[in-house]
């Protein structure tokens, strides 16, 4: 039975990993396989199978795809109004030291792009900027891949974590807090590894050790506070601004003049007014998300009440699916993008033209995510996920938590998405927790999301996006980049497994 339950996942490994099929072709087949197995092997009624898939479609569209469309639209509009060029110019005025700029652009700005848009932008944009400034292309891509590991779980305004919370019916605040706890050590370690990669050796840390440490703490400390109070939506976006602020202040107060790491650049200053104008969309997103969060109950309460509960799944224990129409991040991001775009000089025709282009360009992503979520719902409701989990626990016993992050990493490696990894394996983690005495379902679900971020470092999709952004200078270098990234991934997975295993004894 467990082999049959694994068939949808086995197919995704074969289709995406070996046959190199695009997700929008492989994932619909996975839905069909899951449905057939659910009906004929797990005795799930045909009607229940169909409505389980339909509930998955509803979850995929609202709020997952809504947030993705809104985030990518906001980014595309920033590029269209030339504001992104201004933001890039602002970043290069801080220092000529390649290590400082790598931290600022790859770590700070990369985390901002992940928290804002995700979907490869956090690797593609910083890597292309660094290469444009004269960085070694392979080192720049590798540094950005390392930097993108820990913010992934809170990317696109926290959608991987909020999706995981919705699927597993866990408290998103608790889930976000556990994820931050598990990633805390790597939050601090990643900037050091970036500097070593950029500089070519451990000696590159000389003269920038303190600012590198501050860069890691500037992510972990505010991320922990925000995730434990507000939840996942702003858990990376706000710390990314703090990271950039810390690095800028340090670079102005403590000059680093090591000629071995100096870049030959002539940056041009940007006025405060031009900077605010260029960042207006992001400023409004931050304001709107804060105002409509639980920090402001007078606003959050009435907006959250605008919702519709719809019974979709017809099986035993079914609960209505709730559509929250206004107090959802996607709506706030759309509103911020429209108002910010107007402030930056775009007409309504241009703004909605970019929105239409964004939706059209994401059409294959829509199909991929909808079918992945539908597959996960069928597997969960039919008992397929529970069957896999029982077998994994039987094989590994109480040591299972040490291996749990591997599932998240595998999902991200296959799909290139932290969200999709959580959809595929998040329910499996909570099911496994039920078979381990004293295990916390939220802790194991969190480790899936943490592992997913790590797995993205070696994902062929992530590497392909980076290569496409950097250009011809790295074409055909996929295997070289993967070979360079593999030791870091192995080290990260060992750390994640140890933290998951020993951490469960302390929570």
PDB file of N, CA, C and O in Angstrom, residues 171-231:
ATOM      1  N   UNK A 171      -1.422  26.642  13.906  1.00  0.00           N
ATOM      2  CA  UNK A 171      -1.358  28.084  14.154  1.00  0.00           C
ATOM      3  C   UNK A 171      -0.169  28.678  13.396  1.00  0.00           C
ATOM      4  O   UNK A 171       0.981  28.278  13.635  1.00  0.00           O
ATOM      5  N   UNK A 172      -0.397  29.624  12.483  1.00  0.00           N
ATOM      6  CA  UNK A 172       0.714  30.170  11.690  1.00  0.00           C
ATOM      7  C   UNK A 172       1.766  30.879  12.523  1.00  0.00           C
ATOM      8  O   UNK A 172       2.953  30.869  12.170  1.00  0.00           O
ATOM      9  N   UNK A 173       1.363  31.507  13.631  1.00  0.00           N
ATOM     10  CA  UNK A 173       2.335  32.193  14.490  1.00  0.00           C
ATOM     11  C   UNK A 173       3.265  31.177  15.158  1.00  0.00           C
ATOM     12  O   UNK A 173       4.490  31.343  15.183  1.00  0.00           O
ATOM     13  N   UNK A 174       2.687  30.128  15.669  1.00  0.00           N
ATOM     14  CA  UNK A 174       3.498  29.076  16.296  1.00  0.00           C
ATOM     15  C   UNK A 174       4.415  28.421  15.265  1.00  0.00           C
ATOM     16  O   UNK A 174       5.603  28.172  15.533  1.00  0.00           O
ATOM     17  N   UNK A 175       3.876  28.166  14.102  1.00  0.00           N
ATOM     18  CA  UNK A 175       4.661  27.543  13.037  1.00  0.00           C
ATOM     19  C   UNK A 175       5.834  28.438  12.634  1.00  0.00           C
ATOM     20  O   UNK A 175       6.983  27.978  12.498  1.00  0.00           O
ATOM     21  N   UNK A 176       5.557  29.729  12.454  1.00  0.00           N
ATOM     22  CA  UNK A 176       6.611  30.673  12.062  1.00  0.00           C
ATOM     23  C   UNK A 176       7.691  30.780  13.147  1.00  0.00           C
ATOM     24  O   UNK A 176       8.887  30.872  12.837  1.00  0.00           O
ATOM     25  N   UNK A 177       7.274  30.746  14.403  1.00  0.00           N
ATOM     26  CA  UNK A 177       8.234  30.830  15.507  1.00  0.00           C
ATOM     27  C   UNK A 177       9.156  29.616  15.523  1.00  0.00           C
ATOM     28  O   UNK A 177      10.379  29.742  15.713  1.00  0.00           O
ATOM     29  N   UNK A 178       8.580  28.443  15.315  1.00  0.00           N
ATOM     30  CA  UNK A 178       9.387  27.224  15.284  1.00  0.00           C
ATOM     31  C   UNK A 178      10.367  27.238  14.105  1.00  0.00           C
ATOM     32  O   UNK A 178      11.520  26.815  14.232  1.00  0.00           O
ATOM     33  N   UNK A 179       9.914  27.694  12.953  1.00  0.00           N
ATOM     34  CA  UNK A 179      10.790  27.750  11.779  1.00  0.00           C
ATOM     35  C   UNK A 179      11.980  28.661  12.047  1.00  0.00           C
ATOM     36  O   UNK A 179      13.137  28.321  11.745  1.00  0.00           O
ATOM     37  N   UNK A 180      11.706  29.830  12.608  1.00  0.00           N
ATOM     38  CA  UNK A 180      12.783  30.771  12.915  1.00  0.00           C
ATOM     39  C   UNK A 180      13.756  30.179  13.926  1.00  0.00           C
ATOM     40  O   UNK A 180      14.977  30.356  13.808  1.00  0.00           O
ATOM     41  N   UNK A 181      13.234  29.461  14.900  1.00  0.00           N
ATOM     42  CA  UNK A 181      14.090  28.806  15.892  1.00  0.00           C
ATOM     43  C   UNK A 181      15.015  27.797  15.221  1.00  0.00           C
ATOM     44  O   UNK A 181      16.216  27.740  15.510  1.00  0.00           O
ATOM     45  N   UNK A 182      14.459  26.999  14.319  1.00  0.00           N
ATOM     46  CA  UNK A 182      15.244  25.964  13.651  1.00  0.00           C
ATOM     47  C   UNK A 182      16.300  26.550  12.712  1.00  0.00           C
ATOM     48  O   UNK A 182      17.361  25.962  12.520  1.00  0.00           O
ATOM     49  N   UNK A 183      15.999  27.697  12.133  1.00  0.00           N
ATOM     50  CA  UNK A 183      16.918  28.305  11.171  1.00  0.00           C
ATOM     51  C   UNK A 183      17.863  29.333  11.806  1.00  0.00           C
ATOM     52  O   UNK A 183      18.696  29.915  11.110  1.00  0.00           O
ATOM     53  N   UNK A 184      17.727  29.556  13.106  1.00  0.00           N
ATOM     54  CA  UNK A 184      18.497  30.615  13.759  1.00  0.00           C
ATOM     55  C   UNK A 184      19.999  30.521  13.537  1.00  0.00           C
ATOM     56  O   UNK A 184      20.656  31.511  13.182  1.00  0.00           O
ATOM     57  N   UNK A 185      20.560  29.327  13.742  1.00  0.00           N
ATOM     58  CA  UNK A 185      22.008  29.157  13.572  1.00  0.00           C
ATOM     59  C   UNK A 185      22.420  29.421  12.127  1.00  0.00           C
ATOM     60  O   UNK A 185      23.444  30.068  11.865  1.00  0.00           O
ATOM     61  N   UNK A 186      21.616  28.946  11.177  1.00  0.00           N
ATOM     62  CA  UNK A 186      21.940  29.160   9.762  1.00  0.00           C
ATOM     63  C   UNK A 186      21.740  30.612   9.360  1.00  0.00           C
ATOM     64  O   UNK A 186      22.415  31.103   8.455  1.00  0.00           O
ATOM     65  N   UNK A 187      20.802  31.309   9.998  1.00  0.00           N
ATOM     66  CA  UNK A 187      20.647  32.750   9.760  1.00  0.00           C
ATOM     67  C   UNK A 187      21.963  33.480  10.004  1.00  0.00           C
ATOM     68  O   UNK A 187      22.332  34.407   9.265  1.00  0.00           O
ATOM     69  N   UNK A 188      22.643  33.074  11.041  1.00  0.00           N
ATOM     70  CA  UNK A 188      23.906  33.733  11.419  1.00  0.00           C
ATOM     71  C   UNK A 188      25.068  33.206  10.584  1.00  0.00           C
ATOM     72  O   UNK A 188      25.992  33.952  10.229  1.00  0.00           O
ATOM     73  N   UNK A 189      25.037  31.929  10.231  1.00  0.00           N
ATOM     74  CA  UNK A 189      26.138  31.305   9.501  1.00  0.00           C
ATOM     75  C   UNK A 189      26.194  31.725   8.030  1.00  0.00           C
ATOM     76  O   UNK A 189      27.292  31.899   7.471  1.00  0.00           O
ATOM     77  N   UNK A 190      25.046  31.895   7.407  1.00  0.00           N
ATOM     78  CA  UNK A 190      25.005  32.152   5.958  1.00  0.00           C
ATOM     79  C   UNK A 190      25.833  33.362   5.510  1.00  0.00           C
ATOM     80  O   UNK A 190      26.559  33.274   4.505  1.00  0.00           O
ATOM     81  N   UNK A 191      25.750  34.520   6.176  1.00  0.00           N
ATOM     82  CA  UNK A 191      26.565  35.663   5.728  1.00  0.00           C
ATOM     83  C   UNK A 191      28.066  35.364   5.750  1.00  0.00           C
ATOM     84  O   UNK A 191      28.804  35.829   4.873  1.00  0.00           O
ATOM     85  N   UNK A 192      28.516  34.584   6.732  1.00  0.00           N
ATOM     86  CA  UNK A 192      29.932  34.221   6.785  1.00  0.00           C
ATOM     87  C   UNK A 192      30.321  33.377   5.575  1.00  0.00           C
ATOM     88  O   UNK A 192      31.376  33.584   4.962  1.00  0.00           O
ATOM     89  N   UNK A 193      29.466  32.436   5.227  1.00  0.00           N
ATOM     90  CA  UNK A 193      29.754  31.588   4.063  1.00  0.00           C
ATOM     91  C   UNK A 193      29.744  32.410   2.780  1.00  0.00           C
ATOM     92  O   UNK A 193      30.538  32.160   1.865  1.00  0.00           O
ATOM     93  N   UNK A 194      28.847  33.393   2.691  1.00  0.00           N
ATOM     94  CA  UNK A 194      28.819  34.260   1.518  1.00  0.00           C
ATOM     95  C   UNK A 194      30.141  35.005   1.338  1.00  0.00           C
ATOM     96  O   UNK A 194      30.693  35.072   0.239  1.00  0.00           O
ATOM     97  N   UNK A 195      30.639  35.569   2.429  1.00  0.00           N
ATOM     98  CA  UNK A 195      31.899  36.327   2.363  1.00  0.00           C
ATOM     99  C   UNK A 195      33.053  35.406   1.975  1.00  0.00           C
ATOM    100  O   UNK A 195      33.913  35.768   1.163  1.00  0.00           O
ATOM    101  N   UNK A 196      33.065  34.202   2.535  1.00  0.00           N
ATOM    102  CA  UNK A 196      34.117  33.242   2.193  1.00  0.00           C
ATOM    103  C   UNK A 196      34.052  32.871   0.711  1.00  0.00           C
ATOM    104  O   UNK A 196      35.078  32.794   0.027  1.00  0.00           O
ATOM    105  N   UNK A 197      32.829  32.676   0.194  1.00  0.00           N
ATOM    106  CA  UNK A 197      32.663  32.331  -1.218  1.00  0.00           C
ATOM    107  C   UNK A 197      33.126  33.485  -2.103  1.00  0.00           C
ATOM    108  O   UNK A 197      33.888  33.294  -3.064  1.00  0.00           O
ATOM    109  N   UNK A 198      32.682  34.685  -1.799  1.00  0.00           N
ATOM    110  CA  UNK A 198      33.047  35.857  -2.611  1.00  0.00           C
ATOM    111  C   UNK A 198      34.540  36.123  -2.561  1.00  0.00           C
ATOM    112  O   UNK A 198      35.178  36.438  -3.574  1.00  0.00           O
ATOM    113  N   UNK A 199      35.124  36.009  -1.360  1.00  0.00           N
ATOM    114  CA  UNK A 199      36.545  36.302  -1.198  1.00  0.00           C
ATOM    115  C   UNK A 199      37.464  35.167  -1.587  1.00  0.00           C
ATOM    116  O   UNK A 199      38.664  35.376  -1.762  1.00  0.00           O
ATOM    117  N   UNK A 200      36.929  33.957  -1.701  1.00  0.00           N
ATOM    118  CA  UNK A 200      37.737  32.819  -2.122  1.00  0.00           C
ATOM    119  C   UNK A 200      38.391  32.044  -1.006  1.00  0.00           C
ATOM    120  O   UNK A 200      38.985  30.988  -1.252  1.00  0.00           O
ATOM    121  N   UNK A 201      38.307  32.522   0.235  1.00  0.00           N
ATOM    122  CA  UNK A 201      38.901  31.796   1.360  1.00  0.00           C
ATOM    123  C   UNK A 201      38.387  32.396   2.668  1.00  0.00           C
ATOM    124  O   UNK A 201      37.759  33.468   2.685  1.00  0.00           O
ATOM    125  N   UNK A 202      38.702  31.710   3.767  1.00  0.00           N
ATOM    126  CA  UNK A 202      38.309  32.197   5.091  1.00  0.00           C
ATOM    127  C   UNK A 202      38.983  33.530   5.409  1.00  0.00           C
ATOM    128  O   UNK A 202      38.463  34.344   6.175  1.00  0.00           O
ATOM    129  N   UNK A 203      40.130  33.783   4.777  1.00  0.00           N
ATOM    130  CA  UNK A 203      40.854  35.038   5.027  1.00  0.00           C
ATOM    131  C   UNK A 203      40.024  36.256   4.647  1.00  0.00           C
ATOM    132  O   UNK A 203      40.300  37.367   5.133  1.00  0.00           O
ATOM    133  N   UNK A 204      39.026  36.067   3.800  1.00  0.00           N
ATOM    134  CA  UNK A 204      38.196  37.192   3.375  1.00  0.00           C
ATOM    135  C   UNK A 204      37.404  37.790   4.529  1.00  0.00           C
ATOM    136  O   UNK A 204      36.936  38.934   4.444  1.00  0.00           O
ATOM    137  N   UNK A 205      37.272  37.057   5.622  1.00  0.00           N
ATOM    138  CA  UNK A 205      36.528  37.570   6.779  1.00  0.00           C
ATOM    139  C   UNK A 205      37.310  38.630   7.549  1.00  0.00           C
ATOM    140  O   UNK A 205      36.717  39.383   8.332  1.00  0.00           O
ATOM    141  N   UNK A 206      38.612  38.697   7.305  1.00  0.00           N
ATOM    142  CA  UNK A 206      39.437  39.673   8.011  1.00  0.00           C
ATOM    143  C   UNK A 206      38.988  41.096   7.657  1.00  0.00           C
ATOM    144  O   UNK A 206      38.919  41.474   6.504  1.00  0.00           O
ATOM    145  N   UNK A 207      38.672  41.859   8.670  1.00  0.00           N
ATOM    146  CA  UNK A 207      38.250  43.242   8.474  1.00  0.00           C
ATOM    147  C   UNK A 207      36.756  43.416   8.345  1.00  0.00           C
ATOM    148  O   UNK A 207      36.248  44.543   8.456  1.00  0.00           O
ATOM    149  N   UNK A 208      36.011  42.305   8.098  1.00  0.00           N
ATOM    150  CA  UNK A 208      34.546  42.427   7.960  1.00  0.00           C
ATOM    151  C   UNK A 208      33.821  41.414   8.846  1.00  0.00           C
ATOM    152  O   UNK A 208      32.624  41.183   8.682  1.00  0.00           O
ATOM    153  N   UNK A 209      34.543  40.812   9.784  1.00  0.00           N
ATOM    154  CA  UNK A 209      33.927  39.786  10.636  1.00  0.00           C
ATOM    155  C   UNK A 209      32.751  40.369  11.417  1.00  0.00           C
ATOM    156  O   UNK A 209      31.671  39.754  11.492  1.00  0.00           O
ATOM    157  N   UNK A 210      32.960  41.547  11.993  1.00  0.00           N
ATOM    158  CA  UNK A 210      31.923  42.116  12.858  1.00  0.00           C
ATOM    159  C   UNK A 210      30.664  42.473  12.069  1.00  0.00           C
ATOM    160  O   UNK A 210      29.545  42.165  12.494  1.00  0.00           O
ATOM    161  N   UNK A 211      30.801  43.100  10.904  1.00  0.00           N
ATOM    162  CA  UNK A 211      29.634  43.468  10.118  1.00  0.00           C
ATOM    163  C   UNK A 211      28.950  42.213   9.571  1.00  0.00           C
ATOM    164  O   UNK A 211      27.712  42.188   9.405  1.00  0.00           O
ATOM    165  N   UNK A 212      29.711  41.168   9.313  1.00  0.00           N
ATOM    166  CA  UNK A 212      29.122  39.906   8.868  1.00  0.00           C
ATOM    167  C   UNK A 212      28.274  39.296   9.970  1.00  0.00           C
ATOM    168  O   UNK A 212      27.153  38.817   9.732  1.00  0.00           O
ATOM    169  N   UNK A 213      28.799  39.329  11.196  1.00  0.00           N
ATOM    170  CA  UNK A 213      28.038  38.832  12.348  1.00  0.00           C
ATOM    171  C   UNK A 213      26.770  39.659  12.554  1.00  0.00           C
ATOM    172  O   UNK A 213      25.681  39.116  12.773  1.00  0.00           O
ATOM    173  N   UNK A 214      26.913  40.974  12.458  1.00  0.00           N
ATOM    174  CA  UNK A 214      25.742  41.844  12.608  1.00  0.00           C
ATOM    175  C   UNK A 214      24.695  41.560  11.535  1.00  0.00           C
ATOM    176  O   UNK A 214      23.480  41.615  11.803  1.00  0.00           O
ATOM    177  N   UNK A 215      25.140  41.243  10.331  1.00  0.00           N
ATOM    178  CA  UNK A 215      24.212  40.955   9.235  1.00  0.00           C
ATOM    179  C   UNK A 215      23.372  39.716   9.534  1.00  0.00           C
ATOM    180  O   UNK A 215      22.172  39.674   9.223  1.00  0.00           O
ATOM    181  N   UNK A 216      24.003  38.705  10.145  1.00  0.00           N
ATOM    182  CA  UNK A 216      23.257  37.508  10.518  1.00  0.00           C
ATOM    183  C   UNK A 216      22.298  37.762  11.660  1.00  0.00           C
ATOM    184  O   UNK A 216      21.132  37.334  11.622  1.00  0.00           O
ATOM    185  N   UNK A 217      22.766  38.477  12.674  1.00  0.00           N
ATOM    186  CA  UNK A 217      21.899  38.793  13.822  1.00  0.00           C
ATOM    187  C   UNK A 217      20.753  39.712  13.409  1.00  0.00           C
ATOM    188  O   UNK A 217      19.652  39.637  13.966  1.00  0.00           O
ATOM    189  N   UNK A 218      21.000  40.572  12.421  1.00  0.00           N
ATOM    190  CA  UNK A 218      19.962  41.501  11.960  1.00  0.00           C
ATOM    191  C   UNK A 218      18.836  40.772  11.252  1.00  0.00           C
ATOM    192  O   UNK A 218      17.731  41.317  11.114  1.00  0.00           O
ATOM    193  N   UNK A 219      19.093  39.552  10.791  1.00  0.00           N
ATOM    194  CA  UNK A 219      17.997  38.732  10.272  1.00  0.00           C
ATOM    195  C   UNK A 219      17.333  37.960  11.400  1.00  0.00           C
ATOM    196  O   UNK A 219      16.114  38.031  11.575  1.00  0.00           O
ATOM    197  N   UNK A 220      18.123  37.251  12.189  1.00  0.00           N
ATOM    198  CA  UNK A 220      17.554  36.322  13.161  1.00  0.00           C
ATOM    199  C   UNK A 220      16.744  37.011  14.259  1.00  0.00           C
ATOM    200  O   UNK A 220      15.612  36.607  14.546  1.00  0.00           O
ATOM    201  N   UNK A 221      17.288  38.050  14.881  1.00  0.00           N
ATOM    202  CA  UNK A 221      16.615  38.644  16.050  1.00  0.00           C
ATOM    203  C   UNK A 221      15.262  39.265  15.680  1.00  0.00           C
ATOM    204  O   UNK A 221      14.225  38.910  16.272  1.00  0.00           O
ATOM    205  N   UNK A 222      15.198  40.172  14.694  1.00  0.00           N
ATOM    206  CA  UNK A 222      13.875  40.714  14.356  1.00  0.00           C
ATOM    207  C   UNK A 222      12.953  39.670  13.732  1.00  0.00           C
ATOM    208  O   UNK A 222      11.732  39.730  13.927  1.00  0.00           O
ATOM    209  N   UNK A 223      13.513  38.700  13.020  1.00  0.00           N
ATOM    210  CA  UNK A 223      12.686  37.638  12.433  1.00  0.00           C
ATOM    211  C   UNK A 223      11.991  36.849  13.540  1.00  0.00           C
ATOM    212  O   UNK A 223      10.802  36.512  13.433  1.00  0.00           O
ATOM    213  N   UNK A 224      12.731  36.560  14.595  1.00  0.00           N
ATOM    214  CA  UNK A 224      12.150  35.802  15.706  1.00  0.00           C
ATOM    215  C   UNK A 224      11.052  36.612  16.398  1.00  0.00           C
ATOM    216  O   UNK A 224       9.972  36.092  16.700  1.00  0.00           O
ATOM    217  N   UNK A 225      11.310  37.886  16.628  1.00  0.00           N
ATOM    218  CA  UNK A 225      10.317  38.733  17.298  1.00  0.00           C
ATOM    219  C   UNK A 225       9.052  38.850  16.449  1.00  0.00           C
ATOM    220  O   UNK A 225       7.927  38.678  16.942  1.00  0.00           O
ATOM    221  N   UNK A 226       9.225  39.116  15.156  1.00  0.00           N
ATOM    222  CA  UNK A 226       8.076  39.315  14.269  1.00  0.00           C
ATOM    223  C   UNK A 226       7.296  38.022  14.093  1.00  0.00           C
ATOM    224  O   UNK A 226       6.058  38.019  14.159  1.00  0.00           O
ATOM    225  N   UNK A 227       7.998  36.905  13.872  1.00  0.00           N
ATOM    226  CA  UNK A 227       7.296  35.640  13.653  1.00  0.00           C
ATOM    227  C   UNK A 227       6.527  35.205  14.889  1.00  0.00           C
ATOM    228  O   UNK A 227       5.433  34.630  14.786  1.00  0.00           O
ATOM    229  N   UNK A 228       7.052  35.496  16.066  1.00  0.00           N
ATOM    230  CA  UNK A 228       6.387  35.067  17.298  1.00  0.00           C
ATOM    231  C   UNK A 228       5.264  35.999  17.722  1.00  0.00           C
ATOM    232  O   UNK A 228       4.430  35.627  18.557  1.00  0.00           O
ATOM    233  N   UNK A 229       5.224  37.191  17.156  1.00  0.00           N
ATOM    234  CA  UNK A 229       4.160  38.151  17.493  1.00  0.00           C
ATOM    235  C   UNK A 229       3.133  38.266  16.372  1.00  0.00           C
ATOM    236  O   UNK A 229       1.923  38.161  16.600  1.00  0.00           O
ATOM    237  N   UNK A 230       3.619  38.460  15.143  1.00  0.00           N
ATOM    238  CA  UNK A 230       2.714  38.699  14.008  1.00  0.00           C
ATOM    239  C   UNK A 230       2.497  37.474  13.134  1.00  0.00           C
ATOM    240  O   UNK A 230       1.466  37.363  12.474  1.00  0.00           O
ATOM    241  N   UNK A 231       3.489  36.576  13.087  1.00  0.00           N
ATOM    242  CA  UNK A 231       3.379  35.454  12.177  1.00  0.00           C
ATOM    243  C   UNK A 231       4.328  35.594  10.999  1.00  0.00           C
ATOM    244  O   UNK A 231       5.277  36.389  11.029  1.00  0.00           O
TER     245      UNK A 231
END
